[in-house]
Short mmCIF file of C-alpha atoms and ligand atoms in Angstrom, two decimals:
data_model
loop_
_atom_site.label_atom_id
_atom_site.label_comp_id
_atom_site.label_asym_id
_atom_site.label_seq_id
_atom_site.Cartn_x
_atom_site.Cartn_y
_atom_site.Cartn_z
CA MET A 1 186.65 -50.08 162.61
CA ILE A 2 184.61 -49.68 165.75
CA PRO A 3 186.18 -49.69 169.23
CA ARG A 4 184.97 -52.10 171.91
CA ASP A 5 182.37 -50.82 174.38
CA PHE A 6 183.76 -48.53 177.06
CA GLU A 7 182.53 -46.39 179.91
CA TYR A 8 183.31 -42.67 179.75
CA HIS A 9 184.33 -40.77 182.90
CA ALA A 10 184.76 -37.00 183.18
CA PRO A 11 186.43 -36.23 186.53
CA LYS A 12 186.59 -32.60 187.65
CA SER A 13 189.92 -32.78 189.50
CA VAL A 14 193.27 -34.55 189.34
CA PRO A 15 192.62 -36.45 192.62
CA ASP A 16 189.30 -37.70 191.18
CA ALA A 17 191.07 -38.83 187.98
CA LEU A 18 193.75 -40.59 190.03
CA GLY A 19 191.01 -42.32 192.07
CA LEU A 20 189.42 -43.62 188.85
CA LEU A 21 192.83 -44.85 187.64
CA ARG A 22 193.20 -46.80 190.90
CA GLN A 23 189.64 -48.13 190.72
CA PHE A 24 189.82 -49.43 187.14
CA GLY A 25 193.54 -50.30 186.94
CA ASP A 26 194.58 -51.99 183.66
CA GLU A 27 191.08 -51.45 182.22
CA ALA A 28 191.49 -47.65 182.28
CA LYS A 29 193.05 -45.22 179.83
CA LEU A 30 193.47 -41.45 180.15
CA LEU A 31 191.93 -39.44 177.32
CA ALA A 32 193.43 -36.09 176.30
CA GLY A 33 192.87 -34.86 172.71
CA GLY A 34 192.16 -38.41 171.53
CA HIS A 35 194.07 -38.03 168.26
CA SER A 36 196.42 -40.93 169.03
CA LEU A 37 194.31 -42.95 171.45
CA LEU A 38 191.05 -43.05 169.47
CA PRO A 39 192.69 -44.31 166.24
CA MET A 40 194.38 -47.01 168.30
CA MET A 41 191.05 -47.96 169.88
CA LYS A 42 189.38 -48.09 166.48
CA MET A 43 192.09 -50.47 165.26
CA ARG A 44 191.74 -52.39 168.57
CA PHE A 45 195.42 -51.93 169.40
CA ALA A 46 194.08 -50.39 172.61
CA GLN A 47 190.89 -51.79 174.18
CA PRO A 48 190.24 -49.91 177.41
CA GLY A 49 186.96 -50.59 179.20
CA HIS A 50 187.09 -47.15 180.89
CA LEU A 51 188.12 -43.81 179.38
CA ILE A 52 189.06 -41.11 181.88
CA ASP A 53 188.76 -37.73 180.13
CA LEU A 54 191.20 -35.11 181.44
CA GLY A 55 189.42 -32.38 179.45
CA ARG A 56 187.11 -31.17 182.24
CA ILE A 57 189.85 -30.68 184.83
CA PRO A 58 190.62 -26.99 185.39
CA GLY A 59 194.28 -26.19 185.93
CA LEU A 60 195.74 -28.69 183.47
CA LYS A 61 195.92 -26.04 180.74
CA GLY A 62 197.94 -22.86 180.33
CA ILE A 63 201.40 -21.48 179.71
CA ARG A 64 203.25 -19.35 182.23
CA GLU A 65 206.74 -18.44 183.38
CA GLU A 66 207.77 -19.19 186.94
CA GLY A 67 211.08 -19.71 188.68
CA GLY A 68 213.18 -19.49 185.50
CA ALA A 69 211.04 -22.08 183.72
CA ILE A 70 208.21 -22.05 181.23
CA ARG A 71 205.45 -24.20 182.69
CA ILE A 72 202.93 -25.69 180.30
CA GLY A 73 199.85 -27.56 181.48
CA ALA A 74 199.75 -31.04 179.94
CA MET A 75 196.27 -30.42 178.42
CA THR A 76 197.43 -27.32 176.52
CA THR A 77 196.64 -27.84 172.83
CA GLU A 78 199.01 -27.41 169.89
CA ASN A 79 196.93 -24.45 168.76
CA GLU A 80 197.30 -22.78 172.16
CA LEU A 81 201.08 -23.24 171.94
CA ILE A 82 201.13 -21.69 168.48
CA TRP A 83 199.30 -18.54 169.65
CA SER A 84 201.23 -18.07 172.90
CA LYS A 85 202.92 -14.67 173.18
CA LEU A 86 205.16 -16.01 175.95
CA LEU A 87 206.45 -18.83 173.74
CA GLN A 88 206.86 -16.46 170.80
CA GLU A 89 209.07 -14.29 172.95
CA LYS A 90 210.94 -16.90 175.00
CA CYS A 91 210.72 -20.29 173.30
CA PRO A 92 209.82 -19.98 169.59
CA LEU A 93 211.17 -23.49 168.87
CA LEU A 94 207.95 -24.92 170.33
CA ILE A 95 205.83 -22.78 168.05
CA GLU A 96 207.83 -23.77 164.99
CA GLY A 97 207.47 -27.45 165.89
CA ALA A 98 203.77 -27.29 166.80
CA ARG A 99 202.96 -25.60 163.48
CA LEU A 100 204.42 -28.62 161.68
CA ILE A 101 202.20 -31.12 163.49
CA SER A 102 199.49 -32.54 161.26
CA ASP A 103 196.63 -30.20 160.34
CA PRO A 104 194.41 -27.66 162.14
CA GLN A 105 191.86 -30.33 163.18
CA VAL A 106 194.52 -32.30 165.03
CA ARG A 107 196.17 -29.16 166.43
CA TYR A 108 192.87 -27.83 167.90
CA LYS A 109 192.37 -30.97 170.02
CA GLY A 110 195.79 -32.65 170.34
CA THR A 111 197.68 -31.76 173.51
CA ILE A 112 201.36 -31.41 174.31
CA GLY A 113 201.01 -33.84 177.24
CA GLY A 114 199.34 -36.48 175.07
CA ASP A 115 201.96 -36.06 172.35
CA ILE A 116 204.72 -36.72 174.91
CA ALA A 117 202.97 -39.39 177.01
CA HIS A 118 202.07 -41.47 173.95
CA GLY A 119 205.76 -42.40 173.48
CA ASP A 120 205.51 -42.47 169.68
CA PRO A 121 209.00 -41.87 168.18
CA GLY A 122 207.22 -40.24 165.23
CA ASN A 123 205.72 -37.53 167.43
CA ASP A 124 207.42 -34.15 167.28
CA HIS A 125 207.37 -32.84 170.86
CA PRO A 126 209.66 -35.50 172.38
CA ALA A 127 212.74 -34.42 170.38
CA MET A 128 211.96 -30.76 171.10
CA MET A 129 211.72 -31.62 174.81
CA LEU A 130 215.18 -33.24 174.66
CA ALA A 131 216.68 -30.25 172.84
CA LEU A 132 215.14 -27.83 175.37
CA GLY A 133 216.20 -29.80 178.48
CA ALA A 134 212.58 -30.14 179.59
CA SER A 135 211.23 -32.13 182.51
CA PHE A 136 207.81 -33.59 183.19
CA VAL A 137 205.66 -33.41 186.32
CA LEU A 138 204.00 -36.78 187.03
CA ARG A 139 201.30 -37.05 189.72
CA SER A 140 200.03 -40.18 191.42
CA GLU A 141 198.13 -40.75 194.67
CA ALA A 142 201.56 -41.26 196.28
CA GLY A 143 202.67 -37.72 195.36
CA GLU A 144 204.50 -35.93 192.60
CA ARG A 145 207.80 -36.53 190.83
CA VAL A 146 209.63 -34.46 188.23
CA VAL A 147 211.54 -36.47 185.62
CA PRO A 148 213.90 -35.16 182.94
CA ALA A 149 212.97 -35.69 179.29
CA ASP A 150 216.41 -37.24 178.78
CA GLY A 151 215.79 -40.84 179.85
CA PHE A 152 211.97 -40.58 179.90
CA PHE A 153 211.45 -42.31 176.53
CA VAL A 154 212.43 -45.96 176.91
CA GLY A 155 210.99 -47.63 173.79
CA THR A 156 208.33 -47.39 171.12
CA TYR A 157 205.10 -46.36 172.93
CA ASP A 158 206.98 -46.87 176.19
CA THR A 159 208.00 -44.21 178.74
CA LEU A 160 209.04 -44.05 182.39
CA MET A 161 205.45 -43.11 183.31
CA LYS A 162 203.65 -45.61 185.55
CA PRO A 163 200.02 -46.63 184.90
CA ASP A 164 198.86 -44.84 188.07
CA GLU A 165 200.43 -41.51 187.04
CA ILE A 166 199.10 -38.46 185.21
CA MET A 167 201.40 -35.98 183.49
CA THR A 168 200.26 -32.60 184.76
CA GLU A 169 202.91 -30.18 183.56
CA ILE A 170 205.88 -29.72 181.24
CA ARG A 171 208.73 -27.53 182.51
CA ILE A 172 211.23 -25.94 180.16
CA PRO A 173 214.16 -23.86 181.44
CA VAL A 174 213.79 -20.44 179.80
CA PRO A 175 216.30 -20.44 176.93
CA ALA A 176 219.05 -17.80 177.30
CA PRO A 177 218.39 -14.64 175.26
CA GLY A 178 219.93 -14.98 171.80
CA THR A 179 219.57 -18.77 171.69
CA GLY A 180 219.31 -19.95 168.08
CA TYR A 181 216.78 -22.66 167.36
CA CYS A 182 215.25 -24.72 164.60
CA TYR A 183 212.93 -27.67 164.15
CA ALA A 184 213.66 -29.06 160.67
CA LYS A 185 211.10 -31.65 159.59
CA LEU A 186 210.95 -33.61 156.37
CA LYS A 187 207.48 -34.95 155.60
CA ARG A 188 205.99 -36.38 152.46
CA LYS A 189 202.99 -34.06 152.47
CA VAL A 190 201.14 -31.62 154.71
CA GLY A 191 199.69 -33.46 157.69
CA ASP A 192 202.15 -36.34 157.68
CA PHE A 193 204.42 -37.53 160.46
CA ALA A 194 208.15 -36.89 159.99
CA THR A 195 210.22 -39.05 157.66
CA ALA A 196 212.95 -37.58 159.87
CA ALA A 197 213.30 -34.37 161.85
CA ALA A 198 215.86 -32.59 164.00
CA ALA A 199 215.44 -30.14 166.88
CA VAL A 200 218.36 -27.83 167.63
CA THR A 201 219.06 -25.14 170.20
CA LEU A 202 222.31 -23.22 169.85
CA GLN A 203 224.22 -20.64 171.85
CA MET A 204 227.17 -18.92 170.23
CA ASN A 205 230.11 -17.14 171.79
CA GLY A 206 231.35 -14.99 168.93
CA ASP A 207 232.17 -17.40 166.16
CA SER A 208 232.37 -20.50 168.33
CA VAL A 209 229.67 -22.71 169.79
CA ARG A 210 229.11 -22.12 173.50
CA ASP A 211 226.46 -24.81 173.78
CA VAL A 212 224.28 -26.85 171.46
CA ALA A 213 221.55 -29.48 171.80
CA ILE A 214 220.50 -31.79 168.97
CA ALA A 215 217.64 -34.32 169.10
CA LEU A 216 216.09 -36.46 166.39
CA THR A 217 212.51 -37.52 165.60
CA ASN A 218 211.58 -40.85 163.97
CA ALA A 219 215.21 -41.95 163.72
CA GLY A 220 214.95 -44.86 166.18
CA PRO A 221 212.56 -46.56 168.62
CA THR A 222 212.66 -43.41 170.79
CA PRO A 223 213.55 -39.78 170.16
CA LEU A 224 217.35 -39.61 170.13
CA LYS A 225 219.71 -37.12 171.79
CA ALA A 226 222.70 -36.78 169.50
CA SER A 227 225.23 -36.28 172.31
CA ALA A 228 228.41 -37.11 170.34
CA ALA A 229 227.35 -34.70 167.60
CA GLU A 230 226.80 -32.00 170.25
CA ASP A 231 230.21 -32.69 171.85
CA SER A 232 231.91 -32.42 168.46
CA LEU A 233 230.63 -28.84 168.08
CA ARG A 234 231.10 -27.33 171.56
CA GLY A 235 233.87 -24.74 171.67
CA LYS A 236 234.41 -24.96 167.91
CA ALA A 237 233.60 -22.73 164.97
CA LEU A 238 230.37 -23.65 163.20
CA THR A 239 231.55 -24.24 159.64
CA ASP A 240 230.13 -26.29 156.80
CA ALA A 241 232.74 -28.94 157.62
CA SER A 242 231.96 -29.11 161.36
CA ILE A 243 228.21 -29.18 160.63
CA ALA A 244 228.68 -32.04 158.14
CA ALA A 245 230.85 -33.95 160.64
CA ALA A 246 228.22 -33.48 163.39
CA ALA A 247 225.55 -34.81 161.02
CA VAL A 248 227.61 -37.96 160.41
CA LEU A 249 227.82 -38.49 164.19
CA ALA A 250 224.06 -37.94 164.50
CA MET A 251 223.43 -40.48 161.74
CA SER A 252 225.64 -43.03 163.52
CA ILE A 253 223.09 -43.39 166.36
CA CYS A 254 220.05 -43.72 164.07
CA ASP A 255 218.13 -46.98 163.96
CA PRO A 256 214.86 -46.12 162.22
CA ALA A 257 212.14 -48.63 161.37
CA ALA A 258 211.50 -49.00 157.63
CA ASP A 259 207.95 -48.00 156.68
CA GLN A 260 206.01 -46.31 153.89
CA ARG A 261 208.17 -43.20 154.42
CA GLY A 262 211.36 -45.01 153.40
CA ASP A 263 213.87 -47.70 154.27
CA ALA A 264 216.31 -47.38 157.16
CA GLU A 265 219.15 -46.11 154.97
CA TYR A 266 217.07 -43.31 153.46
CA LYS A 267 215.58 -42.27 156.80
CA THR A 268 219.05 -42.20 158.39
CA ALA A 269 220.37 -40.04 155.54
CA MET A 270 217.41 -37.69 156.00
CA ALA A 271 218.08 -37.46 159.74
CA GLY A 272 221.58 -36.27 158.83
CA GLU A 273 220.17 -33.82 156.31
CA MET A 274 217.68 -32.41 158.86
CA THR A 275 220.49 -32.08 161.42
CA GLN A 276 222.53 -29.99 158.99
CA ARG A 277 219.53 -27.89 158.03
CA ALA A 278 218.55 -27.25 161.66
CA LEU A 279 222.11 -26.30 162.65
CA ARG A 280 222.39 -23.83 159.77
CA VAL A 281 219.06 -22.17 160.51
CA ALA A 282 219.81 -22.07 164.26
CA ARG A 283 223.14 -20.38 163.52
CA SER A 284 221.38 -17.72 161.45
CA ARG A 285 219.02 -17.04 164.36
CA ALA A 286 221.57 -17.07 167.20
CA ALA A 287 222.65 -13.69 168.53
C1 FAD B 301 196.19 -37.59 161.01
C2 FAD B 301 197.11 -37.37 162.19
C3 FAD B 301 198.37 -36.85 161.96
C4 FAD B 301 199.24 -36.64 163.03
N1 FAD B 301 200.48 -36.09 162.78
C5 FAD B 301 201.32 -35.84 163.82
C6 FAD B 301 202.57 -35.23 163.61
O1 FAD B 301 202.99 -34.92 162.49
N2 FAD B 301 203.36 -35.01 164.70
C7 FAD B 301 202.97 -35.31 165.96
O2 FAD B 301 203.71 -35.07 166.91
N3 FAD B 301 201.77 -35.89 166.19
C8 FAD B 301 200.94 -36.15 165.17
N4 FAD B 301 199.73 -36.74 165.40
C9 FAD B 301 199.39 -37.14 166.77
C10 FAD B 301 198.70 -36.00 167.50
O3 FAD B 301 199.64 -34.94 167.71
C11 FAD B 301 198.12 -36.47 168.85
O4 FAD B 301 197.28 -35.45 169.26
C12 FAD B 301 199.14 -36.74 169.96
O5 FAD B 301 200.04 -37.76 169.62
C13 FAD B 301 198.43 -37.25 171.23
O6 FAD B 301 197.87 -36.18 171.93
P1 FAD B 301 196.37 -36.24 172.40
O7 FAD B 301 196.14 -35.07 173.27
O8 FAD B 301 195.51 -36.38 171.20
O9 FAD B 301 196.39 -37.56 173.30
P2 FAD B 301 195.46 -38.85 173.32
O10 FAD B 301 195.35 -39.43 171.98
O11 FAD B 301 194.20 -38.55 174.05
O12 FAD B 301 196.36 -39.79 174.25
C14 FAD B 301 197.54 -40.39 173.77
C15 FAD B 301 198.13 -41.29 174.87
O13 FAD B 301 198.71 -40.50 175.92
C16 FAD B 301 198.04 -40.78 177.18
N5 FAD B 301 197.91 -39.47 177.83
C17 FAD B 301 197.35 -38.37 177.27
N6 FAD B 301 197.48 -37.33 178.13
C18 FAD B 301 198.11 -37.80 179.23
C19 FAD B 301 198.50 -37.21 180.45
N7 FAD B 301 198.30 -35.90 180.70
N8 FAD B 301 199.12 -37.98 181.37
C20 FAD B 301 199.35 -39.29 181.12
N9 FAD B 301 198.98 -39.93 179.98
C21 FAD B 301 198.37 -39.17 179.04
C22 FAD B 301 196.72 -41.43 176.80
O14 FAD B 301 196.26 -42.29 177.82
C23 FAD B 301 197.10 -42.19 175.55
O15 FAD B 301 197.73 -43.40 175.89
C24 FAD B 301 198.84 -36.97 164.36
C25 FAD B 301 197.56 -37.50 164.58
C26 FAD B 301 196.70 -37.69 163.51
C27 FAD B 301 195.34 -38.25 163.77
#
């Protein structure tokens, strides 16, 4: 299908983009990589009269370490994440997850900020953000606020972000050396969204779990933090039995929508399966 007519704007700075957001209000939409927004416009689920392209604004891209955090510009593409030496060294979970997103065409244009801001529970970055304890920098003409990923996703395609805000940066506390990690994703074929997926970070203290984070993709209307499953593992040995019990707790919070990838029962079972798989792989990688 063909989208409605719209005017295209290419501001050169964040203040200019914020000014356009104020000027056009409900009629405006921010454009990043376009791989979620443009399909929605073609289907007329979104019908903005003004597209504000963030792609010409210097400073919204890049990956660096500062103040104990990895700071990623919101316009950084999946491909740029995949080739980042800093992430390879300090936060390989993001590389593993980004490599599982769609295909090279999508990964060359799609951005981490767009993937998060879109609020799609099928997108992969939100669960990784929960597992990594990330926070998001949101700018408006009134100033800047930093909000934690935990609590940011409030419903399907719905986040805490206000219409006059732009996500400028993602901040991830640098994982402690030796942190185990895994993003386990079940998909029907290359390029598909997850039937279910689990993001895990894991710190061991000898044979017992010092700390663990578990978050699920496409298992409910938002990405889900499996807090009870995490609590069940802290301070305990990571055995097949404790992993299976944690997966049952993770499944108990699932509320997936049935779709062409399966009914709710199957998708919940697969969320449990991905949780077990991610915990096992993370254990093998933890030092
Ligand atoms: C065939 C196909 C398969 C896909 N498979 C997957 C997959 O397996 N996993 C996955 O995670 N994703 C998948 N995607 C989605 C893809 O990763 C998108 O790129 C991503 O969801 C949106 O990022 P974008 O940069 O393209 O944003 P856009 O499509 O440009 O924008 C998406 C939304 O976010 C808003 N937005 C964008 N940037 C900002 C910002 N900085 N601040 C505030 N609001 C902003 C826009 O206004 C819009 O509402 C797939 C897409 C396609 C077409």
